[in-house]
């Protein structure tokens, strides 16, 4: 009566179960297909906006700043550029880890679509994070390409800064994605995060002026932010002044945040998708 | 009913699902045989989708045994899902992608090669009559077109078992008939179908066998014909009244069973015309009357006390 063997594998197409790395990569591929048609719409906020900051503050305001100890002896433009790289990477990442995640769970339910295939909730998370890292990386690279002819880059060490900038962004993105996955109805959570965490961080974590200028009681708060650690790394890498122990400390803190975010994200994704 | 589960594509024993304290599925037994079309009927909240999601290996069971395609969803979920096609109750297309891209991206998740997915996407767009919208974004498509795309997408991996949760809700009659025709053909190719629906004509057309669920339990099981002969009479006499005017006492004893609807009395009887004559003889004067054969709707009404589409 039937040709189907319930325990066999006689499917007509060769459907397979992709391994975790491949599965994550397929999720990236899905996002890429969208991005390659739509990247223009995000270029302003992710690339041009930081470039405008660089021009206005680095070239404009910076012309009034005398290089000195506070700027590590650099022209203000070069003092600013590597830090702006980290800061804009974090901002790009934060945008990608709020509404797009909520939407994929709640409005479009695309994650539910993906987990009906051989791909699991954890692999969806891996793919999503990988995609955000790549996207942050593209934007940061574009920023460097524009900043170079402006004379804003202190040296080839900025290529290492690029890697650190992506890590900095992910240190915020991974926990944020884990949190976004818990939101059932968006009320104020995202604007609270933007206003009270991301915004103050981008202003006070050492991007535009040394943290030493802030009151002493603020310092521990600054040290908690991933951006401060990232800024230190990016700036020192750019001028070739990385010191082993501090650098390892900063890296360890950022990696720990990523790891914590991934760990929490696995739980929140599984809880939301495999219910 | 099949007593042994051997060879069953889906086999459940005491299958249960709880969300916190709430029991959505309260211990059901199922045997879906290879090549058949199996239906779930039931009122809103009966637990149909919860059951479908467990079978689709996206929702872990709380209790009981379940095997799908001979494997356990808890341990072999991805391998099972590789061979399933799923049409969820709520569409979950990527509305920012085009029709073609939706099919392409989805096919890739099954580990299919780019060239296979491209060819398959083109074929499925023909199938779903969406070829002329191939490169349009999904967002502005009508609800029915999105539904058709979801159905097409579920076939991208040539599934052995197709799970359709209210597949035709929101489709116009023409699209529904088209889909029934396609599903029928898939069945002929040996694909096993599990369908939930609120449309009894759909259940009668499509399903070899079905279960009626209510409150998380299976309350009846059989072929449409069996269910009708078991739970209903051959004919039904419908007497229509101005709402509120009907008086069940007036027809007492005339039929095996009487259902009272807001504007009608349904008299379950072997011979509708004879019962109508008897009612007239008693002086019952409805606005209009109709004698028809029993349908699944009557079975459903009898078993759950509710009409199918409420
Ligand atoms: N994720 C969930 N969390 C809590 N309760 C749930 C969840 N999913 C379903 N339920 C509850 O379980 C019950 C059964 O829901 P289910 O969706 O399975 O019903 P259904 O038969 O598919 O109904 P419908 O015909 O309306 O689609 C409902 O009372 C529903 O509220
Ligand atoms: Mg349902």
Coordinates of C-alpha atoms and ligand atoms in Angstrom, one line a residue:
Chain A
X1 CA 0.0 0.0 0.0
X2 CA 2.9 2.3 0.6
X3 CA 6.5 2.8 -0.3
X4 CA 7.5 4.6 2.8
X5 CA 9.7 2.8 5.2
X6 CA 9.2 4.3 8.6
X7 CA 12.7 3.5 9.8
X8 CA 14.6 3.9 6.6
X9 CA 16.1 6.9 4.9
X10 CA 14.5 6.8 1.5
X11 CA 13.8 10.5 1.2
X12 CA 13.8 11.7 -2.3
X13 CA 16.0 14.7 -1.6
X14 CA 19.1 14.2 0.4
X15 CA 18.0 16.1 3.5
X16 CA 20.8 15.9 6.1
X17 CA 21.4 17.1 9.7
X18 CA 24.0 19.8 9.5
X19 CA 26.7 19.9 12.2
X20 CA 26.7 22.8 14.6
X21 CA 29.2 24.9 12.8
X22 CA 27.5 24.4 9.5
X23 CA 24.1 25.0 11.0
X24 CA 25.2 28.3 12.4
X25 CA 26.7 29.2 9.1
X26 CA 23.4 28.4 7.3
X27 CA 21.7 30.8 9.7
X28 CA 24.3 33.4 8.8
X29 CA 23.7 32.7 5.1
X30 CA 20.0 33.4 5.6
X31 CA 20.8 36.8 7.1
X32 CA 23.4 37.5 4.5
X33 CA 20.8 37.0 1.7
X34 CA 18.8 39.8 3.3
X35 CA 21.7 42.0 4.0
X36 CA 23.2 42.0 0.6
X37 CA 20.0 43.6 -0.8
X38 CA 19.4 45.9 2.2
X39 CA 22.8 47.0 3.5
X40 CA 22.3 50.5 2.2
X41 CA 19.6 51.3 4.7
X42 CA 21.9 50.7 7.7
X43 CA 25.0 52.3 6.3
X44 CA 24.1 55.7 7.8
X45 CA 23.8 54.6 11.4
X46 CA 26.6 52.0 11.3
X47 CA 29.3 53.7 9.2
X48 CA 28.5 57.3 8.3
X49 CA 27.5 58.3 11.8
X50 CA 30.8 57.4 13.4
X51 CA 32.6 59.0 10.4
X52 CA 30.7 62.2 11.1
X53 CA 31.7 62.1 14.8
X54 CA 35.3 61.5 13.7
X55 CA 35.2 64.5 11.4
X56 CA 33.3 66.8 13.7
X57 CA 35.2 66.0 16.9
X58 CA 38.5 64.6 15.6
X59 CA 39.2 67.2 13.0
X60 CA 36.9 70.1 14.2
X61 CA 37.1 70.1 17.9
X62 CA 40.4 68.2 17.9
X63 CA 42.1 71.1 16.1
X64 CA 41.8 73.0 19.5
X65 CA 43.3 70.1 21.5
X66 CA 47.1 70.1 22.0
X67 CA 48.6 66.6 21.9
X68 CA 49.8 65.8 25.4
X69 CA 49.9 63.2 28.1
X70 CA 46.1 63.1 28.2
X71 CA 46.0 62.0 24.5
X72 CA 48.9 59.6 24.9
X73 CA 50.9 62.2 22.9
X74 CA 48.7 61.7 19.9
X75 CA 46.9 64.3 17.8
X76 CA 43.3 64.2 19.0
X77 CA 42.1 62.8 15.7
X78 CA 44.3 59.7 16.1
X79 CA 43.5 59.5 19.8
X80 CA 39.8 59.4 19.0
X81 CA 39.7 57.1 15.9
X82 CA 40.5 53.7 17.5
X83 CA 38.2 54.3 20.4
X84 CA 35.4 55.4 18.1
X85 CA 35.9 52.1 16.3
X86 CA 35.2 50.2 19.5
X87 CA 32.3 52.5 20.5
X88 CA 30.5 52.4 17.1
X89 CA 31.0 48.6 16.9
X90 CA 29.3 48.3 20.3
X91 CA 26.4 50.6 19.1
X92 CA 26.0 48.7 15.9
X93 CA 25.9 45.4 17.9
X94 CA 23.4 46.8 20.4
X95 CA 21.0 47.7 17.6
X96 CA 21.3 44.2 16.2
X97 CA 20.6 42.5 19.5
X98 CA 17.3 44.2 20.5
X99 CA 14.4 44.5 18.1
X100 CA 15.7 42.0 15.5
X101 CA 15.8 39.4 18.2
X102 CA 12.4 40.2 19.7
X103 CA 10.9 40.2 16.2
X104 CA 12.4 36.8 15.3
X105 CA 10.7 35.4 18.4
X106 CA 7.5 37.3 18.5
X107 CA 6.5 39.2 15.3
X108 CA 7.9 37.2 12.5
X109 CA 8.6 34.0 14.4
X110 CA 11.4 33.2 12.0
X111 CA 13.3 31.4 14.8
X112 CA 10.3 29.0 15.2
X113 CA 10.5 28.4 11.5
X114 CA 14.2 27.5 11.7
X115 CA 13.8 25.2 14.6
X116 CA 11.2 23.2 12.8
X117 CA 14.1 22.1 10.5
X118 CA 17.1 20.0 11.7
X119 CA 18.6 23.1 13.2
X120 CA 18.3 23.5 16.9
X121 CA 17.7 26.5 19.2
X122 CA 21.3 26.5 20.3
X123 CA 22.5 26.5 16.7
X124 CA 20.1 29.4 15.9
X125 CA 21.7 31.4 18.7
X126 CA 25.2 30.5 17.5
X127 CA 24.3 31.6 14.0
X128 CA 22.7 34.8 15.2
X129 CA 25.7 35.8 17.2
X130 CA 28.1 34.9 14.4
X131 CA 26.0 37.0 12.1
X132 CA 26.1 40.0 14.4
X133 CA 29.8 39.7 14.8
X134 CA 30.3 39.6 11.1
X135 CA 28.0 42.6 10.6
X136 CA 29.8 44.6 13.2
X137 CA 33.1 43.6 11.6
X138 CA 31.9 44.8 8.1
X139 CA 30.9 48.2 9.5
X140 CA 34.1 48.6 11.5
X141 CA 36.2 47.7 8.5
X142 CA 34.3 50.3 6.4
X143 CA 34.9 52.9 9.1
X144 CA 38.7 52.2 9.0
X145 CA 38.7 52.5 5.2
X146 CA 37.1 55.9 5.4
X147 CA 39.2 57.0 8.4
X148 CA 42.6 56.1 6.8
X149 CA 42.7 58.9 4.2
X150 CA 41.7 61.4 6.8
X151 CA 45.0 60.6 8.6
X152 CA 43.0 59.3 11.6
X153 CA 44.8 56.0 12.0
X154 CA 48.0 55.9 14.0
X155 CA 49.4 52.8 12.4
X156 CA 48.8 49.2 11.1
X157 CA 48.0 48.2 14.7
X158 CA 44.4 49.3 13.9
X159 CA 43.9 45.9 12.2
X160 CA 44.3 44.4 15.7
X161 CA 42.0 47.1 17.0
X162 CA 39.4 45.9 14.5
X163 CA 39.4 42.5 16.1
X164 CA 39.2 43.9 19.6
X165 CA 36.4 46.2 18.6
X166 CA 34.3 43.2 17.4
X167 CA 35.1 41.4 20.7
X168 CA 34.0 44.5 22.6
X169 CA 30.7 44.6 20.7
X170 CA 30.1 40.9 21.4
X171 CA 30.8 41.4 25.1
X172 CA 27.7 43.5 25.1
X173 CA 25.8 41.7 22.3
X174 CA 25.9 38.2 23.8
X175 CA 24.3 39.1 27.1
X176 CA 21.9 41.5 25.4
X177 CA 20.7 38.8 23.0
X178 CA 20.1 36.5 25.9
X179 CA 18.0 39.1 27.6
X180 CA 16.1 40.1 24.4
X181 CA 15.1 36.4 24.1
X182 CA 13.2 36.7 27.4
X183 CA 11.0 39.6 26.4
X184 CA 7.5 38.7 25.7
X185 CA 6.0 42.2 25.2
X186 CA 8.2 45.1 24.5
X187 CA 7.2 47.9 26.8
X188 CA 10.2 50.1 27.7
X189 CA 13.0 47.6 28.2
X190 CA 15.0 48.4 25.1
X191 CA 14.8 52.2 25.4
X192 CA 15.8 51.8 29.1
X193 CA 18.9 49.8 28.1
X194 CA 19.8 52.3 25.3
X195 CA 19.3 55.4 27.5
X196 CA 20.8 54.1 30.8
X197 CA 23.4 51.7 29.7
X198 CA 24.5 52.2 26.1
X199 CA 24.4 56.0 25.9
X200 CA 26.3 56.7 29.2
X201 CA 28.8 54.0 28.3
X202 CA 29.6 55.6 24.9
X203 CA 30.0 59.0 26.5
X204 CA 31.9 58.1 29.7
X205 CA 33.9 55.0 28.9
X206 CA 37.0 56.8 27.7
X207 CA 36.1 57.3 24.0
X208 CA 36.3 61.1 23.9
X209 CA 38.4 61.9 27.0
X210 CA 40.4 60.0 29.6
X211 CA 38.4 58.4 32.4
X212 CA 40.9 60.1 34.8
X213 CA 38.9 63.3 34.2
X214 CA 35.8 61.8 35.9
X215 CA 35.2 61.9 39.6
X216 CA 36.9 59.0 41.4
X217 CA 33.7 57.4 42.6
X218 CA 32.6 56.9 38.9
X219 CA 35.7 54.9 38.0
X220 CA 34.5 51.5 39.2
X221 CA 31.3 52.0 37.2
X222 CA 33.4 52.7 34.1
X223 CA 35.6 49.6 34.7
X224 CA 32.4 47.5 34.7
X225 CA 31.6 48.5 31.1
X226 CA 32.9 46.3 28.3
X227 CA 33.5 49.5 26.3
X228 CA 36.2 50.8 28.7
X229 CA 38.2 47.6 28.4
X230 CA 37.6 47.6 24.6
X231 CA 38.7 51.2 24.3
X232 CA 41.9 50.6 26.2
X233 CA 42.7 47.6 24.0
X234 CA 41.8 49.3 20.7
X235 CA 43.8 52.4 21.4
X236 CA 46.9 50.6 22.7
X237 CA 46.8 48.2 19.8
X238 CA 46.5 51.1 17.3
X239 CA 49.6 52.8 18.6
X240 CA 51.5 49.6 19.2
X241 CA 51.6 50.1 23.0
X242 CA 49.8 47.0 24.2
X243 CA 51.2 45.7 27.5
X244 CA 50.9 42.1 28.2
X245 CA 49.3 42.0 31.6
X246 CA 46.7 44.8 31.3
X247 CA 45.8 43.5 27.8
X248 CA 45.3 40.0 29.1
X249 CA 43.1 41.4 31.9
X250 CA 40.9 43.4 29.5
X251 CA 40.7 40.4 27.1
X252 CA 39.7 38.1 30.0
X253 CA 37.0 40.4 31.1
X254 CA 35.5 40.7 27.6
X255 CA 35.7 37.0 26.9
X256 CA 34.1 36.3 30.2
X257 CA 31.1 38.6 29.2
X258 CA 30.8 36.8 25.9
X259 CA 30.9 33.4 27.6
X260 CA 28.3 34.4 30.2
X261 CA 26.1 35.8 27.4
X262 CA 26.3 32.7 25.3
X263 CA 25.6 30.5 28.3
X264 CA 22.5 32.5 29.3
X265 CA 21.5 32.8 25.7
X266 CA 21.4 29.0 25.3
X267 CA 19.1 28.8 28.2
X268 CA 16.8 31.6 27.1
X269 CA 16.7 30.4 23.5
X270 CA 15.9 26.9 24.4
X271 CA 13.3 27.9 26.9
X272 CA 11.6 30.1 24.4
X273 CA 11.8 27.8 21.4
X274 CA 11.6 24.3 22.8
X275 CA 8.5 24.9 25.0
Chain B
X1 CA -7.9 1.1 15.2
X2 CA -4.5 -0.4 15.1
X3 CA -3.5 -2.3 18.2
X4 CA 0.1 -2.7 17.5
X5 CA 2.4 0.2 16.9
X6 CA 4.8 -1.5 14.7
X7 CA 5.2 0.2 11.4
X8 CA 3.4 3.3 12.7
X9 CA 5.0 6.5 11.5
X10 CA 3.8 8.1 14.7
X11 CA 3.1 6.2 17.8
X12 CA 2.1 7.8 21.1
X13 CA 1.1 6.2 24.4
X14 CA -0.1 8.3 27.2
X15 CA 1.3 11.3 25.6
X16 CA 0.9 14.4 27.7
X17 CA 1.9 18.1 27.7
X18 CA 1.7 20.5 30.5
X19 CA 2.5 24.2 30.5
X20 CA 3.2 24.9 34.2
X21 CA 0.2 23.6 36.0
X22 CA -2.0 23.6 32.9
X23 CA -2.5 20.3 31.1
X24 CA -2.9 21.0 27.4
X25 CA -2.7 17.3 26.4
X26 CA -3.8 14.7 29.0
X27 CA -2.5 11.3 27.9
X28 CA -3.4 10.4 24.3
X29 CA -2.7 7.3 22.3
X30 CA -2.0 7.6 18.5
X31 CA -1.0 5.3 15.7
X32 CA -0.5 7.0 12.4
X33 CA 0.2 4.5 9.6
X34 CA 2.5 5.0 6.7
X35 CA 0.7 6.6 3.7
X36 CA -2.5 7.6 5.4
X37 CA -4.0 11.0 6.0
X38 CA -4.8 11.4 9.6
X39 CA -6.9 14.2 11.0
X40 CA -7.3 16.1 14.3
X41 CA -10.7 17.7 14.9
X42 CA -11.4 19.7 18.0
X43 CA -12.6 23.0 19.4
X44 CA -10.3 25.8 20.2
X45 CA -7.9 24.9 23.0
X46 CA -8.5 21.2 22.6
X47 CA -4.7 20.5 22.4
X48 CA -4.4 19.9 18.7
X49 CA -1.5 22.3 18.1
X50 CA 0.2 21.2 21.3
X51 CA 0.1 17.6 20.0
X52 CA 1.3 18.6 16.5
X53 CA 4.2 20.5 18.0
X54 CA 5.3 17.4 20.0
X55 CA 5.1 15.3 16.9
X56 CA 7.1 18.0 15.0
X57 CA 9.9 17.6 17.6
X58 CA 9.8 21.2 18.6
X59 CA 8.1 20.8 21.9
X60 CA 9.3 18.2 24.4
X61 CA 6.6 15.9 25.8
X62 CA 5.9 16.1 29.5
X63 CA 4.9 12.5 29.9
X64 CA 4.3 9.3 27.9
X65 CA 5.9 7.7 25.0
X66 CA 6.3 9.1 21.5
X67 CA 8.1 7.8 18.4
X68 CA 8.1 9.6 15.1
X69 CA 9.4 7.8 12.0
X70 CA 10.6 5.1 14.5
X71 CA 12.7 7.5 16.5
X72 CA 12.4 9.3 19.8
X73 CA 12.0 13.1 19.4
X74 CA 13.8 13.7 22.7
X75 CA 17.0 12.1 21.4
X76 CA 16.7 12.2 17.6
X77 CA 14.9 15.5 17.1
X78 CA 17.1 16.8 14.3
X79 CA 17.2 13.5 12.4
X80 CA 13.4 13.3 12.5
X81 CA 12.9 16.9 11.6
X82 CA 15.1 16.4 8.5
X83 CA 12.3 14.2 7.2
X84 CA 9.3 16.3 8.3
X85 CA 7.4 19.0 6.6
X86 CA 5.7 21.4 8.9
X87 CA 3.0 24.0 8.3
X88 CA 2.5 25.7 11.7
X89 CA -0.8 27.3 12.7
X90 CA 0.8 30.7 12.6
X91 CA 2.9 31.6 9.5
X92 CA 6.6 32.2 10.3
X93 CA 8.0 33.4 7.0
X94 CA 10.8 35.8 6.8
X95 CA 8.7 38.7 5.5
X96 CA 11.7 40.8 4.6
X97 CA 12.9 38.2 2.1
X98 CA 11.3 37.5 -1.3
X99 CA 9.2 34.4 -2.0
X100 CA 12.1 32.7 -3.7
X101 CA 14.5 33.6 -1.0
X102 CA 12.2 32.2 1.7
X103 CA 12.2 28.8 -0.1
X104 CA 15.9 28.9 -0.8
X105 CA 17.0 29.8 2.7
X106 CA 14.7 27.3 4.3
X107 CA 15.8 24.5 2.0
X108 CA 19.4 25.2 2.9
X109 CA 18.6 24.5 6.6
X110 CA 18.0 20.9 5.5
X111 CA 21.5 20.7 4.3
X112 CA 20.5 20.6 0.7
X113 CA 22.9 21.9 -1.9
X114 CA 22.4 25.3 -3.5
X115 CA 21.5 23.9 -6.9
X116 CA 19.0 21.4 -5.5
X117 CA 17.3 24.1 -3.5
X118 CA 17.1 26.5 -6.4
X119 CA 15.5 24.0 -8.6
X120 CA 13.1 22.9 -5.9
X121 CA 12.2 26.5 -5.1
X122 CA 11.2 27.1 -8.7
X123 CA 9.1 23.9 -8.8
X124 CA 7.3 24.8 -5.5
X125 CA 6.5 28.3 -6.6
X126 CA 4.7 26.8 -9.6
X127 CA 3.0 24.3 -7.2
X128 CA 1.8 27.2 -5.0
X129 CA 0.9 29.4 -8.0
X130 CA 3.3 32.0 -6.7
X131 CA 5.7 32.0 -9.7
X132 CA 4.6 35.5 -10.8
X133 CA 5.5 36.8 -7.3
X134 CA 8.8 35.0 -7.1
X135 CA 11.0 38.0 -6.6
X136 CA 8.5 40.1 -4.6
X137 CA 9.0 40.6 -0.9
X138 CA 6.7 38.5 1.3
X139 CA 5.5 41.3 3.5
X140 CA 2.8 42.8 1.3
X141 CA 1.5 39.5 0.0
X142 CA -2.1 38.6 1.0
X143 CA -2.7 36.2 3.9
X144 CA -3.7 33.4 1.5
X145 CA -0.5 33.8 -0.6
X146 CA 1.6 33.7 2.6
X147 CA -0.2 30.6 3.6
X148 CA 0.4 29.0 0.2
X149 CA 4.1 29.9 0.5
X150 CA 4.3 28.3 4.0
X151 CA 2.8 25.1 2.6
X152 CA 5.2 25.2 -0.4
X153 CA 8.1 25.7 2.0
X154 CA 7.1 22.7 4.0
X155 CA 7.7 20.5 0.9
X156 CA 11.2 21.8 0.2
X157 CA 12.9 18.7 1.7
X158 CA 10.4 16.2 0.1
X159 CA 9.2 15.1 3.5
X160 CA 8.0 11.6 4.4
X161 CA 5.6 13.0 6.9
X162 CA 3.7 16.3 6.5
X163 CA 2.2 18.1 9.5
X164 CA -0.4 20.6 8.6
X165 CA -1.9 22.7 11.4
X166 CA -5.0 24.3 10.0
X167 CA -3.5 24.6 6.5
X168 CA -6.4 26.2 4.8
X169 CA -7.5 28.7 7.3
X170 CA -7.5 32.0 5.5
X171 CA -7.5 30.5 2.0
X172 CA -10.3 31.3 -0.5
X173 CA -12.4 28.3 -1.7
X174 CA -10.4 28.0 -4.9
X175 CA -7.1 27.9 -3.1
X176 CA -8.5 25.3 -0.7
X177 CA -9.5 23.0 -3.5
X178 CA -6.2 23.5 -5.1
X179 CA -4.4 22.5 -1.9
X180 CA -6.6 19.5 -1.3
X181 CA -5.8 18.3 -4.8
X182 CA -2.0 18.8 -4.1
X183 CA -2.2 17.0 -0.8
X184 CA -4.1 14.2 -2.4
X185 CA -1.3 13.8 -5.0
X186 CA 1.3 13.8 -2.3
X187 CA -0.6 11.1 -0.5
X188 CA -0.6 9.1 -3.7
X189 CA 3.2 9.4 -3.7
X190 CA 3.3 7.8 -0.3
X191 CA 3.6 10.9 1.9
X192 CA 1.9 10.5 5.2
X193 CA -0.3 13.5 6.2
X194 CA -1.4 14.7 9.6
X195 CA -3.9 17.6 9.4
X196 CA -5.7 19.6 12.0
X197 CA -8.7 21.5 10.8
X198 CA -11.9 23.2 11.8
X199 CA -13.5 22.5 8.5
X200 CA -15.4 19.2 8.4
X201 CA -15.6 19.1 4.6
X202 CA -11.8 19.3 4.7
X203 CA -11.6 16.4 7.2
X204 CA -14.1 14.4 5.1
X205 CA -12.3 15.1 1.9
X206 CA -8.8 14.5 3.1
X207 CA -8.7 12.2 6.1
X208 CA -8.7 8.4 6.0
X209 CA -8.9 8.4 9.8
X210 CA -9.3 11.1 12.4
X211 CA -9.6 11.7 16.0
X212 CA -11.8 14.2 17.8
X213 CA -10.0 15.9 20.7
X214 CA -11.6 17.9 23.5
X215 CA -10.0 19.2 26.6
X216 CA -6.7 17.5 25.9
X217 CA -8.2 14.1 25.4
X218 CA -9.2 12.0 22.4
X219 CA -12.9 11.5 22.6
X220 CA -13.5 9.5 19.4
X221 CA -11.5 7.9 16.7
X222 CA -12.3 6.4 13.3
X223 CA -12.8 7.0 9.6
X224 CA -15.3 9.8 8.8
X225 CA -17.9 7.2 7.8
X226 CA -17.4 5.2 11.0
X227 CA -17.6 8.2 13.2
X228 CA -20.8 9.3 11.5
X229 CA -22.5 5.9 11.8
X230 CA -21.3 5.5 15.4
X231 CA -22.2 8.9 16.8
X232 CA -25.0 10.1 14.6
X233 CA -28.1 8.9 12.8
X234 CA -28.4 8.5 9.1
X235 CA -30.4 11.7 8.6
X236 CA -30.9 15.0 10.3
X237 CA -34.0 17.1 10.2
X238 CA -33.2 20.8 10.7
X239 CA -36.1 22.9 11.8
X240 CA -35.5 26.7 11.7
X241 CA -37.2 29.1 14.0
X242 CA -37.0 32.8 14.8
X243 CA -34.1 32.8 17.4
X244 CA -35.6 32.0 20.8
X245 CA -38.8 30.7 19.4
X246 CA -37.9 27.0 19.3
X247 CA -39.3 24.7 21.9
X248 CA -37.5 21.3 22.3
X249 CA -40.3 20.0 24.4
X250 CA -42.7 20.2 21.4
X251 CA -40.6 17.6 19.4
X252 CA -39.8 15.3 22.3
X253 CA -39.9 11.7 21.4
X254 CA -39.9 12.3 17.7
X255 CA -36.1 11.7 17.2
X256 CA -33.3 9.7 18.8
X257 CA -31.7 12.9 19.9
X258 CA -32.3 16.6 19.6
X259 CA -29.7 19.4 19.6
X260 CA -30.8 22.9 20.3
X261 CA -29.0 25.7 18.4
X262 CA -29.8 29.4 18.8
X263 CA -32.0 29.4 15.6
X264 CA -32.6 25.7 15.0
X265 CA -33.5 22.4 16.4
X266 CA -31.6 19.4 15.0
X267 CA -33.5 16.2 15.1
X268 CA -31.4 13.1 14.7
X269 CA -33.4 10.3 13.0
X270 CA -33.2 7.5 10.5
X271 CA -35.9 9.0 8.3
X272 CA -36.1 12.7 8.2
X273 CA -39.2 13.1 6.1
X274 CA -41.2 10.8 8.4
X275 CA -40.0 12.8 11.4
X276 CA -41.0 16.1 9.7
X277 CA -44.5 14.7 9.0
X278 CA -44.8 13.7 12.6
X279 CA -43.7 17.2 13.7
X280 CA -46.2 18.8 11.5
X281 CA -48.9 16.5 12.8
X282 CA -48.1 17.8 16.3
X283 CA -48.6 21.3 15.2
X284 CA -44.9 22.4 15.2
X285 CA -44.6 25.2 12.7
X286 CA -40.9 26.1 11.9
X287 CA -40.0 28.9 9.5
X288 CA -38.4 26.3 7.3
X289 CA -37.2 22.8 7.4
X290 CA -34.5 20.7 5.8
X291 CA -33.7 17.0 5.7
X292 CA -30.0 16.1 5.1
X293 CA -27.5 13.3 5.8
X294 CA -25.4 13.4 8.9
X295 CA -22.0 14.9 8.6
X296 CA -18.9 15.1 10.8
X297 CA -20.3 18.4 12.1
X298 CA -23.1 16.4 13.8
X299 CA -20.6 14.0 15.3
X300 CA -18.6 16.9 16.5
X301 CA -21.6 18.6 18.0
X302 CA -22.6 15.5 19.7
X303 CA -19.2 14.8 21.2
X304 CA -18.1 18.3 22.2
X305 CA -21.4 20.2 22.4
X306 CA -19.9 22.8 20.1
X307 CA -20.1 23.6 16.4
X308 CA -16.9 23.2 14.5
X309 CA -16.4 26.8 13.5
X310 CA -17.5 28.9 16.4
Ligands
LIG1 N1 3.2 27.9 25.3 C1 2.1 27.8 26.0 N2 2.0 28.2 27.3 C2 0.9 28.1 28.0 N3 -0.2 27.5 27.6 C3 -0.3 27.1 26.3 C4 0.9 27.2 25.5 N4 0.5 26.7 24.3 C5 -0.8 26.3 24.4 N5 -1.2 26.5 25.6 C6 -2.6 26.2 26.1 O1 -2.9 24.8 25.8 C7 -4.2 24.7 25.4 C8 -4.2 23.9 24.1 O2 -3.7 24.8 23.1 P1 -3.6 24.3 21.6 O3 -2.9 25.4 20.9 O4 -2.9 23.0 21.6 O5 -5.1 24.2 21.2 P2 -5.7 23.9 19.7 O6 -6.5 22.7 19.8 O7 -4.6 23.9 18.7 O8 -6.6 25.1 19.5 P3 -7.0 26.0 18.3 O9 -8.1 25.3 17.5 O10 -7.5 27.3 18.9 O11 -5.8 26.2 17.5 C9 -4.8 26.1 25.4 O12 -5.6 26.3 26.5 C10 -3.6 27.0 25.3 O13 -3.9 28.2 26.0
LIG2 MG1 -4.2 25.1 17.2

